[in-house]
Structures are given as C-alpha cells and as structure tokens.
Amino acid sequence: MAHDNLRGRYVIAGIGHTAYGKLPGRDTVSLNVEACRHALADAGIGKDVVDGVLVKVPTSAHQFMYGQKVAEALGIQPRVGGAWDQGGAANIQLISYAIMAIDAGQCDVALVCYADNPRSGSRNVYARPRGDDAAYGWFATAAGYGMIHRRHVIEYGTRPEHFGAVAIASRKHGAQNPDAQVRSALTMEQYLQSPWVVDPLRRDDCALVSDGAAAVVVMSAKRAKSLGVAMPVPVLGFGAGQTSWEVPVRKTLTTTEAVKAGATAFAMAGVTPKEVDVAQIYDCFTITVIQTLEDYGFCAKGKGGEFVSGGRIEHGGELPVNTSGGLLSETGMPGMQLVMEGVRQMRGTARLQVPGAKVSLVSGQGGTMHTHNALILGA
Amino acid sequence: MAHSPVPTPVAPAFPTPDVNELTRPYWDGLKENRLMFQKCRCGNAWLPARRECPNCLGTEWQWTQASGKGCLISWVVYHTSYHDAFKSRLPYNVAIVELDEGPRLITNMVDANETLRGDAQVTLQVGWEGETALARFRMTD
C-alpha cells in the first residue's frame, strides 16, 4: 500500500515547454535545455539549487548515457540523474522517483524533462516491424492499439461515435489553445469520414507526431516556501502498474494497468474518482482514454464509451478531460504536456480553466498499454 | 560487348523470420502442416519461442503439436503499408488467435476482411511466402 505520509509534502514548482509542431534543426538535448530554462524561470529559481536531473529518453532516438548529455548541456552536476525508458508513462514515473529521492535525502531539487523530434527527424520507431511477426505484416505502434480497440468493440459493443467523442473533446480544447499543433475543431461527421490508418483506427483516433520538449521542477513544499516559489502545486498521490506481455500474447486486452496505478494513487491521495474535478488522460489513441477512465473507476468496465459521450468530458461537462488538447491536438509529445496542464488547472491559470477545481488527475501510459502511471495534484 | 538484359522488376523481398536453433522446430513444423508450441514440465504453454519458461524459468520444455484449432481474439486491417512487400496487399488483415491449448499468436485470417467476427472458431491453414510456411487461419463457424 502506498504511504500517505508523502501526500501534499512535495510540489511541482515550475513548468516549461518549447514550441510544439515541427522544429527542424534542433536536437533533443537543445530542446530539453530550452524547456528546463523555462521551467526554472517559472519556478523563479536558479539552476544552482538543482541536484537531480531525471530525463525520459527520446522515443524516436535512444542514445547511450542520454541523461548525462542533458545534464552536461544544462551545466548541472547532479547527485541523482539518468535517463529512463518505460514509454510515455516515464514522465510521471520520474516525477514519482524524484519525490522518493528527495524524501530519502538523495537530492533536494529535481528537473524532470523530456524532448523528442520525430516530426522533423525519424518516425521509424512508430512504423517498426514486430519481430518475426513482420512476416505476417505486423508492423507499427498503431496496429497494437487497433487490436485493443477492436477487442473493446467485440466485448462491449463500443461504437465509432464513442471513440469520436474522445477525439472531438481533445480537438475542441486544442482549437482554443494558441500553442496547440492542431487548432481545428472536429465534428462527428468529419471523424466518421476520417481515413483509416489501421482499421479500426481512423486518422483522428491517432496522436500527432510532434517535435518539442517539456520540463517540470520537483521539490518539497517546505523547500518551495524557502525558495519563494510563487505557484507550487502539491502532489497528493501517484501510482504505477505494468504488464510485460506484448499485445499478441496478453491474456486480456480490455483491462489496463490503470487499475493498479489508479488504485495506488487514489489511496495515497485519499480521494476517489468522484472528487476529481479535471483530468488529463493520456490519449495516444482514443481507446486509451476510454479504457483508462473505466480502469480508474469513473464508470463500470465496458461503459467508457457511454461515459465519454454527450459532452461529459468537454470543458463545461461533468469531467473535463484534456483541457489543452492532449496528444490528439496540443502535441503528440508522450505525456509531459498533460502534467503541465494538470498543474495549470490547480494554479487556476489554464486557458480553459475548470472553475474552482481542487483535484486534478493526470495519467501516463507507455508502450502498447504496457505501462501506466497516475498522478493526482491538489490546489 | 554484349548488352545487359533489361532487368525485370523484382517484387520487394518479404520479411523473413529469424530461423535459428531455437525457432527452427516451429518453422520446420509449419512446412509439414504442423503448428508447434512450447509446453513446459510445469504445465505452462507458450509462443513465440523462448529458451526459458516464463513461468518456472526452467528449460524442461518440449515442442508440442497444437490441434490447429482456436478462437479469433482481434484483428486489424492495414490501410497503410509500412513495408514495400505489403503495398500490393492493402488492405490486408493481421489477427490474434488463441489456440485451444492456450498460447496466442499473430496471424493472418484467409477469410475476407469484411467477414471476420470476434470470438469466431478458427482452424490452421498454412500459407506460403517464398520458402517460408506461415501459420494462417480460417473461420470454421
């Protein structure tokens, strides 16, 4: 069981990001430095107090000792640092590790950052052959999610319009975000006419491919006070879960690691889904949002399609989701943009602010629903 | 000096599995219409091939012939080709089948894409790509 003695004692003190979209000529180290510079400025602190640098590896271009390269470019000699790979769930995992490291006295102030440039660089990782099964034509990240999407339809009768509702909400929110890579709202008619990528996935079910970077600063609430941080946002809880089985051999495709991660995070935070005011749910594909909401307990298993319909997850609805546009509209960056929007909602500074929001939930997800991390923030 | 013959267009090479000491019984079995899976002394059964049982971590397993019967778990239909060899086959399906003996595997269904049904009963129908025999399936109900 997660300890609740960490609840509220650690904060996200600063957030920062680069532009999103196509950023040719920038390597990922440079993008990371820019995002960290903005995050430090946002926290109102200098880099001299940073002694932890935790980096998620760039999805499209793994490099040896990448964490040290980023720390070198930052001119920081950290006590705790390195690069971590568990796909898109790594950002929240690293925020969790930062908190645990600080709590154990291993470091004091940590930068957690991510950068990638698959839009101007290589997208090969998303199109990769899947081992010997390439002989059957089994390629690409999207296809694995397509298998999961189809199984949800088989087991629960989830309809195309349900998946469309997820895309429409993200695109509606992204349209109102000047930083978003795609700023066009989407109608159900347009969604249903969107071309197949890998049936059952339409183009508009799929995350954007984006260059960009984002960073957050993690420290104790006490340290934030002593450093005069203006808008610290307390972390109430976090949790993780992983399956190691690849999609073809995984015994269930419709229940995800959000079950474990959510249960741990909610217990640590001492809240229930009913108390969540706004959620940033990893939307690499529309099916991910539907299954994550089910597995966190916002609705019964199999009812996620109905849950996301009727505007419930749009701004002004019962549970606004992905209020800055998510991976489907703001940027395809795997997850840190969701953490930043969760922070803005708790600060009360989001563009599509949920009035009076006190509890903010953020999910991260990696691989093909292999890994899941949940983060609960307070106001 | 003799003229070189005009080269005839060659079909893009199909991706071939890595046939090695460990996987050879699987791929050789398919050439003889037998679908093999690994069954461990601990009772665990699995595909694809691995040296250690992921349940007991031991190596006392044997290649065992499957009945070839199973169930269609899910499938996708590619409308984008990620490899030149599949361009001319679009739209083609890739499916997950669970064998009656337990293991799941990636496959192609030989039935028309529009006719595929979740949880349908299926049976092995070996197909050939060049020198490689592949474990494809067809619906039986």
mmCIF file with all atom_site columns, N, CA and C in Angstrom, chain B residues 32-96:
data_model
loop_
_atom_site.group_PDB
_atom_site.id
_atom_site.type_symbol
_atom_site.label_atom_id
_atom_site.label_alt_id
_atom_site.label_comp_id
_atom_site.label_asym_id
_atom_site.label_entity_id
_atom_site.label_seq_id
_atom_site.pdbx_PDB_ins_code
_atom_site.Cartn_x
_atom_site.Cartn_y
_atom_site.Cartn_z
_atom_site.occupancy
_atom_site.B_iso_or_equiv
_atom_site.pdbx_formal_charge
_atom_site.auth_seq_id
_atom_site.auth_comp_id
_atom_site.auth_asym_id
_atom_site.auth_atom_id
_atom_site.pdbx_PDB_model_num
ATOM 1   N N  . GLU B 1 32 ? 5.478   -28.700 -42.668 1.00 0.00 ? 32 GLU B N  1
ATOM 2   C CA . GLU B 1 32 ? 4.819   -30.011 -42.737 1.00 0.00 ? 32 GLU B CA 1
ATOM 3   C C  . GLU B 1 32 ? 3.411   -29.939 -42.164 1.00 0.00 ? 32 GLU B C  1
ATOM 4   N N  . ASN B 1 33 ? 2.870   -28.702 -42.154 1.00 0.00 ? 33 ASN B N  1
ATOM 5   C CA . ASN B 1 33 ? 1.475   -28.518 -41.751 1.00 0.00 ? 33 ASN B CA 1
ATOM 6   C C  . ASN B 1 33 ? 1.226   -28.744 -40.266 1.00 0.00 ? 33 ASN B C  1
ATOM 7   N N  . ARG B 1 34 ? 2.279   -28.690 -39.472 1.00 0.00 ? 34 ARG B N  1
ATOM 8   C CA . ARG B 1 34 ? 2.127   -28.873 -38.034 1.00 0.00 ? 34 ARG B CA 1
ATOM 9   C C  . ARG B 1 34 ? 2.438   -27.560 -37.335 1.00 0.00 ? 34 ARG B C  1
ATOM 10  N N  . LEU B 1 35 ? 1.516   -27.123 -36.468 1.00 0.00 ? 35 LEU B N  1
ATOM 11  C CA . LEU B 1 35 ? 1.754   -25.908 -35.671 1.00 0.00 ? 35 LEU B CA 1
ATOM 12  C C  . LEU B 1 35 ? 2.252   -26.346 -34.300 1.00 0.00 ? 35 LEU B C  1
ATOM 13  N N  . MET B 1 36 ? 3.465   -25.930 -33.973 1.00 0.00 ? 36 MET B N  1
ATOM 14  C CA . MET B 1 36 ? 4.098   -26.354 -32.728 1.00 0.00 ? 36 MET B CA 1
ATOM 15  C C  . MET B 1 36 ? 4.078   -25.213 -31.703 1.00 0.00 ? 36 MET B C  1
ATOM 16  N N  . PHE B 1 37 ? 3.960   -25.588 -30.436 1.00 0.00 ? 37 PHE B N  1
ATOM 17  C CA . PHE B 1 37 ? 4.127   -24.618 -29.351 1.00 0.00 ? 37 PHE B CA 1
ATOM 18  C C  . PHE B 1 37 ? 5.004   -25.266 -28.283 1.00 0.00 ? 37 PHE B C  1
ATOM 19  N N  . GLN B 1 38 ? 5.477   -24.447 -27.356 1.00 0.00 ? 38 GLN B N  1
ATOM 20  C CA . GLN B 1 38 ? 6.345   -24.976 -26.304 1.00 0.00 ? 38 GLN B CA 1
ATOM 21  C C  . GLN B 1 38 ? 5.507   -25.292 -25.074 1.00 0.00 ? 38 GLN B C  1
ATOM 22  N N  . LYS B 1 39 ? 5.704   -26.477 -24.538 1.00 0.00 ? 39 LYS B N  1
ATOM 23  C CA . LYS B 1 39 ? 4.999   -26.889 -23.316 1.00 0.00 ? 39 LYS B CA 1
ATOM 24  C C  . LYS B 1 39 ? 6.033   -27.311 -22.281 1.00 0.00 ? 39 LYS B C  1
ATOM 25  N N  . CYS B 1 40 ? 5.906   -26.704 -21.098 1.00 0.00 ? 40 CYS B N  1
ATOM 26  C CA . CYS B 1 40 ? 6.902   -26.907 -20.045 1.00 0.00 ? 40 CYS B CA 1
ATOM 27  C C  . CYS B 1 40 ? 6.442   -27.997 -19.084 1.00 0.00 ? 40 CYS B C  1
ATOM 28  N N  . ARG B 1 41 ? 7.416   -28.571 -18.397 1.00 0.00 ? 41 ARG B N  1
ATOM 29  C CA . ARG B 1 41 ? 7.086   -29.577 -17.378 1.00 0.00 ? 41 ARG B CA 1
ATOM 30  C C  . ARG B 1 41 ? 6.173   -28.995 -16.305 1.00 0.00 ? 41 ARG B C  1
ATOM 31  N N  . CYS B 1 42 ? 6.268   -27.685 -16.081 1.00 0.00 ? 42 CYS B N  1
ATOM 32  C CA . CYS B 1 42 ? 5.424   -27.046 -15.063 1.00 0.00 ? 42 CYS B CA 1
ATOM 33  C C  . CYS B 1 42 ? 3.983   -26.872 -15.535 1.00 0.00 ? 42 CYS B C  1
ATOM 34  N N  . GLY B 1 43 ? 3.731   -27.186 -16.803 1.00 0.00 ? 43 GLY B N  1
ATOM 35  C CA . GLY B 1 43 ? 2.369   -27.074 -17.314 1.00 0.00 ? 43 GLY B CA 1
ATOM 36  C C  . GLY B 1 43 ? 2.140   -25.853 -18.186 1.00 0.00 ? 43 GLY B C  1
ATOM 37  N N  . ASN B 1 44 ? 3.054   -24.888 -18.140 1.00 0.00 ? 44 ASN B N  1
ATOM 38  C CA . ASN B 1 44 ? 2.891   -23.662 -18.927 1.00 0.00 ? 44 ASN B CA 1
ATOM 39  C C  . ASN B 1 44 ? 3.087   -23.955 -20.415 1.00 0.00 ? 44 ASN B C  1
ATOM 40  N N  . ALA B 1 45 ? 2.325   -23.263 -21.239 1.00 0.00 ? 45 ALA B N  1
ATOM 41  C CA . ALA B 1 45 ? 2.421   -23.419 -22.701 1.00 0.00 ? 45 ALA B CA 1
ATOM 42  C C  . ALA B 1 45 ? 2.516   -22.044 -23.326 1.00 0.00 ? 45 ALA B C  1
ATOM 43  N N  . TRP B 1 46 ? 3.382   -21.886 -24.346 1.00 0.00 ? 46 TRP B N  1
ATOM 44  C CA . TRP B 1 46 ? 3.561   -20.539 -24.896 1.00 0.00 ? 46 TRP B CA 1
ATOM 45  C C  . TRP B 1 46 ? 4.088   -20.520 -26.315 1.00 0.00 ? 46 TRP B C  1
ATOM 46  N N  . LEU B 1 47 ? 3.902   -19.382 -26.931 1.00 0.00 ? 47 LEU B N  1
ATOM 47  C CA . LEU B 1 47 ? 4.516   -18.928 -28.157 1.00 0.00 ? 47 LEU B CA 1
ATOM 48  C C  . LEU B 1 47 ? 4.723   -17.436 -27.959 1.00 0.00 ? 47 LEU B C  1
ATOM 49  N N  . PRO B 1 48 ? 5.624   -16.759 -28.686 1.00 0.00 ? 48 PRO B N  1
ATOM 50  C CA . PRO B 1 48 ? 6.639   -17.324 -29.562 1.00 0.00 ? 48 PRO B CA 1
ATOM 51  C C  . PRO B 1 48 ? 7.777   -17.947 -28.771 1.00 0.00 ? 48 PRO B C  1
ATOM 52  N N  . ALA B 1 49 ? 8.716   -18.538 -29.516 1.00 0.00 ? 49 ALA B N  1
ATOM 53  C CA . ALA B 1 49 ? 9.763   -19.356 -28.909 1.00 0.00 ? 49 ALA B CA 1
ATOM 54  C C  . ALA B 1 49 ? 10.636  -18.562 -27.944 1.00 0.00 ? 49 ALA B C  1
ATOM 55  N N  . ARG B 1 50 ? 10.910  -19.173 -26.802 1.00 0.00 ? 50 ARG B N  1
ATOM 56  C CA . ARG B 1 50 ? 11.910  -18.626 -25.879 1.00 0.00 ? 50 ARG B CA 1
ATOM 57  C C  . ARG B 1 50 ? 12.622  -19.790 -25.183 1.00 0.00 ? 50 ARG B C  1
ATOM 58  N N  . ARG B 1 51 ? 13.831  -19.500 -24.722 1.00 0.00 ? 51 ARG B N  1
ATOM 59  C CA . ARG B 1 51 ? 14.648  -20.570 -24.152 1.00 0.00 ? 51 ARG B CA 1
ATOM 60  C C  . ARG B 1 51 ? 14.192  -20.948 -22.748 1.00 0.00 ? 51 ARG B C  1
ATOM 61  N N  . GLU B 1 52 ? 13.769  -19.964 -21.972 1.00 0.00 ? 52 GLU B N  1
ATOM 62  C CA . GLU B 1 52 ? 13.363  -20.241 -20.593 1.00 0.00 ? 52 GLU B CA 1
ATOM 63  C C  . GLU B 1 52 ? 11.849  -20.096 -20.476 1.00 0.00 ? 52 GLU B C  1
ATOM 64  N N  . CYS B 1 53 ? 11.258  -20.986 -19.708 1.00 0.00 ? 53 CYS B N  1
ATOM 65  C CA . CYS B 1 53 ? 9.823   -20.899 -19.439 1.00 0.00 ? 53 CYS B CA 1
ATOM 66  C C  . CYS B 1 53 ? 9.557   -19.629 -18.633 1.00 0.00 ? 53 CYS B C  1
ATOM 67  N N  . PRO B 1 54 ? 8.655   -18.739 -19.113 1.00 0.00 ? 54 PRO B N  1
ATOM 68  C CA . PRO B 1 54 ? 8.411   -17.510 -18.354 1.00 0.00 ? 54 PRO B CA 1
ATOM 69  C C  . PRO B 1 54 ? 7.582   -17.742 -17.082 1.00 0.00 ? 54 PRO B C  1
ATOM 70  N N  . ASN B 1 55 ? 7.173   -18.974 -16.824 1.00 0.00 ? 55 ASN B N  1
ATOM 71  C CA . ASN B 1 55 ? 6.512   -19.279 -15.556 1.00 0.00 ? 55 ASN B CA 1
ATOM 72  C C  . ASN B 1 55 ? 7.524   -19.780 -14.529 1.00 0.00 ? 55 ASN B C  1
ATOM 73  N N  . CYS B 1 56 ? 8.178   -20.929 -14.812 1.00 0.00 ? 56 CYS B N  1
ATOM 74  C CA . CYS B 1 56 ? 9.077   -21.514 -13.800 1.00 0.00 ? 56 CYS B CA 1
ATOM 75  C C  . CYS B 1 56 ? 10.542  -21.157 -14.048 1.00 0.00 ? 56 CYS B C  1
ATOM 76  N N  . LEU B 1 57 ? 10.823  -20.508 -15.180 1.00 0.00 ? 57 LEU B N  1
ATOM 77  C CA . LEU B 1 57 ? 12.173  -20.073 -15.577 1.00 0.00 ? 57 LEU B CA 1
ATOM 78  C C  . LEU B 1 57 ? 13.093  -21.242 -15.918 1.00 0.00 ? 57 LEU B C  1
ATOM 79  N N  . GLY B 1 58 ? 12.559  -22.448 -15.931 1.00 0.00 ? 58 GLY B N  1
ATOM 80  C CA . GLY B 1 58 ? 13.354  -23.621 -16.266 1.00 0.00 ? 58 GLY B CA 1
ATOM 81  C C  . GLY B 1 58 ? 13.411  -23.852 -17.771 1.00 0.00 ? 58 GLY B C  1
ATOM 82  N N  . THR B 1 59 ? 14.092  -24.921 -18.133 1.00 0.00 ? 59 THR B N  1
ATOM 83  C CA . THR B 1 59 ? 14.290  -25.215 -19.558 1.00 0.00 ? 59 THR B CA 1
ATOM 84  C C  . THR B 1 59 ? 13.773  -26.604 -19.927 1.00 0.00 ? 59 THR B C  1
ATOM 85  N N  . GLU B 1 60 ? 12.941  -27.169 -19.049 1.00 0.00 ? 60 GLU B N  1
ATOM 86  C CA . GLU B 1 60 ? 12.449  -28.520 -19.329 1.00 0.00 ? 60 GLU B CA 1
ATOM 87  C C  . GLU B 1 60 ? 11.118  -28.463 -20.067 1.00 0.00 ? 60 GLU B C  1
ATOM 88  N N  . TRP B 1 61 ? 11.198  -27.923 -21.276 1.00 0.00 ? 61 TRP B N  1
ATOM 89  C CA . TRP B 1 61 ? 10.009  -27.812 -22.117 1.00 0.00 ? 61 TRP B CA 1
ATOM 90  C C  . TRP B 1 61 ? 10.213  -28.632 -23.383 1.00 0.00 ? 61 TRP B C  1
ATOM 91  N N  . GLN B 1 62 ? 9.112   -28.893 -24.062 1.00 0.00 ? 62 GLN B N  1
ATOM 92  C CA . GLN B 1 62 ? 9.197   -29.636 -25.322 1.00 0.00 ? 62 GLN B CA 1
ATOM 93  C C  . GLN B 1 62 ? 8.321   -28.979 -26.365 1.00 0.00 ? 62 GLN B C  1
ATOM 94  N N  . TRP B 1 63 ? 8.759   -29.052 -27.608 1.00 0.00 ? 63 TRP B N  1
ATOM 95  C CA . TRP B 1 63 ? 7.877   -28.648 -28.701 1.00 0.00 ? 63 TRP B CA 1
ATOM 96  C C  . TRP B 1 63 ? 6.738   -29.654 -28.786 1.00 0.00 ? 63 TRP B C  1
ATOM 97  N N  . THR B 1 64 ? 5.522   -29.137 -28.858 1.00 0.00 ? 64 THR B N  1
ATOM 98  C CA . THR B 1 64 ? 4.333   -29.981 -28.821 1.00 0.00 ? 64 THR B CA 1
ATOM 99  C C  . THR B 1 64 ? 3.422   -29.550 -29.967 1.00 0.00 ? 64 THR B C  1
ATOM 100 N N  . GLN B 1 65 ? 2.785   -30.497 -30.619 1.00 0.00 ? 65 GLN B N  1
ATOM 101 C CA . GLN B 1 65 ? 1.935   -30.134 -31.743 1.00 0.00 ? 65 GLN B CA 1
ATOM 102 C C  . GLN B 1 65 ? 0.569   -29.654 -31.272 1.00 0.00 ? 65 GLN B C  1
ATOM 103 N N  . ALA B 1 66 ? 0.144   -28.512 -31.806 1.00 0.00 ? 66 ALA B N  1
ATOM 104 C CA . ALA B 1 66 ? -1.182  -27.975 -31.480 1.00 0.00 ? 66 ALA B CA 1
ATOM 105 C C  . ALA B 1 66 ? -2.229  -28.620 -32.380 1.00 0.00 ? 66 ALA B C  1
ATOM 106 N N  . SER B 1 67 ? -3.473  -28.585 -31.908 1.00 0.00 ? 67 SER B N  1
ATOM 107 C CA . SER B 1 67 ? -4.567  -29.142 -32.712 1.00 0.00 ? 67 SER B CA 1
ATOM 108 C C  . SER B 1 67 ? -4.819  -28.300 -33.957 1.00 0.00 ? 67 SER B C  1
ATOM 109 N N  . GLY B 1 68 ? -4.357  -27.031 -33.912 1.00 0.00 ? 68 GLY B N  1
ATOM 110 C CA . GLY B 1 68 ? -4.643  -26.127 -35.034 1.00 0.00 ? 68 GLY B CA 1
ATOM 111 C C  . GLY B 1 68 ? -5.976  -25.430 -34.877 1.00 0.00 ? 68 GLY B C  1
ATOM 112 N N  . LYS B 1 69 ? -6.686  -25.738 -33.800 1.00 0.00 ? 69 LYS B N  1
ATOM 113 C CA . LYS B 1 69 ? -7.995  -25.104 -33.554 1.00 0.00 ? 69 LYS B CA 1
ATOM 114 C C  . LYS B 1 69 ? -7.815  -23.954 -32.560 1.00 0.00 ? 69 LYS B C  1
ATOM 115 N N  . GLY B 1 70 ? -8.633  -22.936 -32.737 1.00 0.00 ? 70 GLY B N  1
ATOM 116 C CA . GLY B 1 70 ? -8.534  -21.798 -31.839 1.00 0.00 ? 70 GLY B CA 1
ATOM 117 C C  . GLY B 1 70 ? -9.684  -20.844 -32.013 1.00 0.00 ? 70 GLY B C  1
ATOM 118 N N  . CYS B 1 71 ? -9.457  -19.618 -31.570 1.00 0.00 ? 71 CYS B N  1
ATOM 119 C CA . CYS B 1 71 ? -10.523 -18.631 -31.489 1.00 0.00 ? 71 CYS B CA 1
ATOM 120 C C  . CYS B 1 71 ? -9.946  -17.265 -31.911 1.00 0.00 ? 71 CYS B C  1
ATOM 121 N N  . LEU B 1 72 ? -10.717 -16.501 -32.667 1.00 0.00 ? 72 LEU B N  1
ATOM 122 C CA . LEU B 1 72 ? -10.258 -15.195 -33.163 1.00 0.00 ? 72 LEU B CA 1
ATOM 123 C C  . LEU B 1 72 ? -10.472 -14.136 -32.077 1.00 0.00 ? 72 LEU B C  1
ATOM 124 N N  . ILE B 1 73 ? -9.382  -13.622 -31.545 1.00 0.00 ? 73 ILE B N  1
ATOM 125 C CA . ILE B 1 73 ? -9.445  -12.660 -30.449 1.00 0.00 ? 73 ILE B CA 1
ATOM 126 C C  . ILE B 1 73 ? -9.656  -11.238 -30.968 1.00 0.00 ? 73 ILE B C  1
ATOM 127 N N  . SER B 1 74 ? -8.875  -10.836 -31.976 1.00 0.00 ? 74 SER B N  1
ATOM 128 C CA . SER B 1 74 ? -8.985  -9.487  -32.517 1.00 0.00 ? 74 SER B CA 1
ATOM 129 C C  . SER B 1 74 ? -8.262  -9.432  -33.855 1.00 0.00 ? 74 SER B C  1
ATOM 130 N N  . TRP B 1 75 ? -8.492  -8.357  -34.598 1.00 0.00 ? 75 TRP B N  1
ATOM 131 C CA . TRP B 1 75 ? -7.772  -8.192  -35.859 1.00 0.00 ? 75 TRP B CA 1
ATOM 132 C C  . TRP B 1 75 ? -7.767  -6.718  -36.241 1.00 0.00 ? 75 TRP B C  1
ATOM 133 N N  . VAL B 1 76 ? -6.810  -6.385  -37.105 1.00 0.00 ? 76 VAL B N  1
ATOM 134 C CA . VAL B 1 76 ? -6.751  -5.045  -37.696 1.00 0.00 ? 76 VAL B CA 1
ATOM 135 C C  . VAL B 1 76 ? -6.621  -5.209  -39.202 1.00 0.00 ? 76 VAL B C  1
ATOM 136 N N  . VAL B 1 77 ? -7.003  -4.161  -39.918 1.00 0.00 ? 77 VAL B N  1
ATOM 137 C CA . VAL B 1 77 ? -6.859  -4.169  -41.372 1.00 0.00 ? 77 VAL B CA 1
ATOM 138 C C  . VAL B 1 77 ? -5.988  -2.977  -41.752 1.00 0.00 ? 77 VAL B C  1
ATOM 139 N N  . TYR B 1 78 ? -4.827  -3.275  -42.299 1.00 0.00 ? 78 TYR B N  1
ATOM 140 C CA . TYR B 1 78 ? -3.870  -2.218  -42.665 1.00 0.00 ? 78 TYR B CA 1
ATOM 141 C C  . TYR B 1 78 ? -4.342  -1.503  -43.933 1.00 0.00 ? 78 TYR B C  1
ATOM 142 N N  . HIS B 1 79 ? -4.416  -0.174  -43.826 1.00 0.00 ? 79 HIS B N  1
ATOM 143 C CA . HIS B 1 79 ? -4.674  0.664   -44.993 1.00 0.00 ? 79 HIS B CA 1
ATOM 144 C C  . HIS B 1 79 ? -3.442  1.492   -45.327 1.00 0.00 ? 79 HIS B C  1
ATOM 145 N N  . THR B 1 80 ? -2.399  1.302   -44.522 1.00 0.00 ? 80 THR B N  1
ATOM 146 C CA . THR B 1 80 ? -1.116  1.966   -44.738 1.00 0.00 ? 80 THR B CA 1
ATOM 147 C C  . THR B 1 80 ? -0.081  0.853   -44.773 1.00 0.00 ? 80 THR B C  1
ATOM 148 N N  . SER B 1 81 ? 0.850   0.905   -45.724 1.00 0.00 ? 81 SER B N  1
ATOM 149 C CA . SER B 1 81 ? 1.882   -0.138  -45.712 1.00 0.00 ? 81 SER B CA 1
ATOM 150 C C  . SER B 1 81 ? 3.148   0.419   -45.086 1.00 0.00 ? 81 SER B C  1
ATOM 151 N N  . TYR B 1 82 ? 3.722   -0.369  -44.195 1.00 0.00 ? 82 TYR B N  1
ATOM 152 C CA . TYR B 1 82 ? 4.941   0.021   -43.502 1.00 0.00 ? 82 TYR B CA 1
ATOM 153 C C  . TYR B 1 82 ? 6.148   -0.716  -44.077 1.00 0.00 ? 82 TYR B C  1
ATOM 154 N N  . HIS B 1 83 ? 5.904   -1.495  -45.155 1.00 0.00 ? 83 HIS B N  1
ATOM 155 C CA . HIS B 1 83 ? 6.971   -2.276  -45.781 1.00 0.00 ? 83 HIS B CA 1
ATOM 156 C C  . HIS B 1 83 ? 6.536   -2.493  -47.238 1.00 0.00 ? 83 HIS B C  1
ATOM 157 N N  . ASP B 1 84 ? 7.467   -2.307  -48.150 1.00 0.00 ? 84 ASP B N  1
ATOM 158 C CA . ASP B 1 84 ? 7.114   -2.358  -49.577 1.00 0.00 ? 84 ASP B CA 1
ATOM 159 C C  . ASP B 1 84 ? 6.449   -3.663  -49.987 1.00 0.00 ? 84 ASP B C  1
ATOM 160 N N  . ALA B 1 85 ? 6.831   -4.771  -49.335 1.00 0.00 ? 85 ALA B N  1
ATOM 161 C CA . ALA B 1 85 ? 6.280   -6.071  -49.729 1.00 0.00 ? 85 ALA B CA 1
ATOM 162 C C  . ALA B 1 85 ? 4.769   -6.148  -49.506 1.00 0.00 ? 85 ALA B C  1
ATOM 163 N N  . PHE B 1 86 ? 4.238   -5.255  -48.661 1.00 0.00 ? 86 PHE B N  1
ATOM 164 C CA . PHE B 1 86 ? 2.806   -5.341  -48.342 1.00 0.00 ? 86 PHE B CA 1
ATOM 165 C C  . PHE B 1 86 ? 1.969   -4.311  -49.100 1.00 0.00 ? 86 PHE B C  1
ATOM 166 N N  . LYS B 1 87 ? 2.646   -3.451  -49.875 1.00 0.00 ? 87 LYS B N  1
ATOM 167 C CA . LYS B 1 87 ? 1.924   -2.380  -50.580 1.00 0.00 ? 87 LYS B CA 1
ATOM 168 C C  . LYS B 1 87 ? 0.824   -2.932  -51.477 1.00 0.00 ? 87 LYS B C  1
ATOM 169 N N  . SER B 1 88 ? 1.161   -3.975  -52.224 1.00 0.00 ? 88 SER B N  1
ATOM 170 C CA . SER B 1 88 ? 0.202   -4.512  -53.196 1.00 0.00 ? 88 SER B CA 1
ATOM 171 C C  . SER B 1 88 ? -0.887  -5.322  -52.503 1.00 0.00 ? 88 SER B C  1
ATOM 172 N N  . ARG B 1 89 ? -0.748  -5.559  -51.213 1.00 0.00 ? 89 ARG B N  1
ATOM 173 C CA . ARG B 1 89 ? -1.745  -6.393  -50.495 1.00 0.00 ? 89 ARG B CA 1
ATOM 174 C C  . ARG B 1 89 ? -2.769  -5.577  -49.731 1.00 0.00 ? 89 ARG B C  1
ATOM 175 N N  . LEU B 1 90 ? -2.582  -4.273  -49.686 1.00 0.00 ? 90 LEU B N  1
ATOM 176 C CA . LEU B 1 90 ? -3.539  -3.427  -48.952 1.00 0.00 ? 90 LEU B CA 1
ATOM 177 C C  . LEU B 1 90 ? -4.929  -3.566  -49.565 1.00 0.00 ? 90 LEU B C  1
ATOM 178 N N  . PRO B 1 91 ? -5.991  -3.553  -48.794 1.00 0.00 ? 91 PRO B N  1
ATOM 179 C CA . PRO B 1 91 ? -5.978  -3.673  -47.334 1.00 0.00 ? 91 PRO B CA 1
ATOM 180 C C  . PRO B 1 91 ? -5.849  -5.132  -46.896 1.00 0.00 ? 91 PRO B C  1
ATOM 181 N N  . TYR B 1 92 ? -4.866  -5.401  -46.012 1.00 0.00 ? 92 TYR B N  1
ATOM 182 C CA . TYR B 1 92 ? -4.677  -6.781  -45.547 1.00 0.00 ? 92 TYR B CA 1
ATOM 183 C C  . TYR B 1 92 ? -4.887  -6.843  -44.035 1.00 0.00 ? 92 TYR B C  1
ATOM 184 N N  . ASN B 1 93 ? -5.273  -8.020  -43.553 1.00 0.00 ? 93 ASN B N  1
ATOM 185 C CA . ASN B 1 93 ? -5.530  -8.142  -42.111 1.00 0.00 ? 93 ASN B CA 1
ATOM 186 C C  . ASN B 1 93 ? -4.364  -8.803  -41.381 1.00 0.00 ? 93 ASN B C  1
ATOM 187 N N  . VAL B 1 94 ? -4.232  -8.450  -40.114 1.00 0.00 ? 94 VAL B N  1
ATOM 188 C CA . VAL B 1 94 ? -3.375  -9.163  -39.164 1.00 0.00 ? 94 VAL B CA 1
ATOM 189 C C  . VAL B 1 94 ? -4.247  -9.450  -37.946 1.00 0.00 ? 94 VAL B C  1
ATOM 190 N N  . ALA B 1 95 ? -4.198  -10.672 -37.469 1.00 0.00 ? 95 ALA B N  1
ATOM 191 C CA . ALA B 1 95 ? -5.118  -11.092 -36.413 1.00 0.00 ? 95 ALA B CA 1
ATOM 192 C C  . ALA B 1 95 ? -4.370  -11.709 -35.240 1.00 0.00 ? 95 ALA B C  1
ATOM 193 N N  . ILE B 1 96 ? -5.061  -11.775 -34.103 1.00 0.00 ? 96 ILE B N  1
ATOM 194 C CA . ILE B 1 96 ? -4.580  -12.523 -32.941 1.00 0.00 ? 96 ILE B CA 1
ATOM 195 C C  . ILE B 1 96 ? -5.509  -13.719 -32.754 1.00 0.00 ? 96 ILE B C  1
#
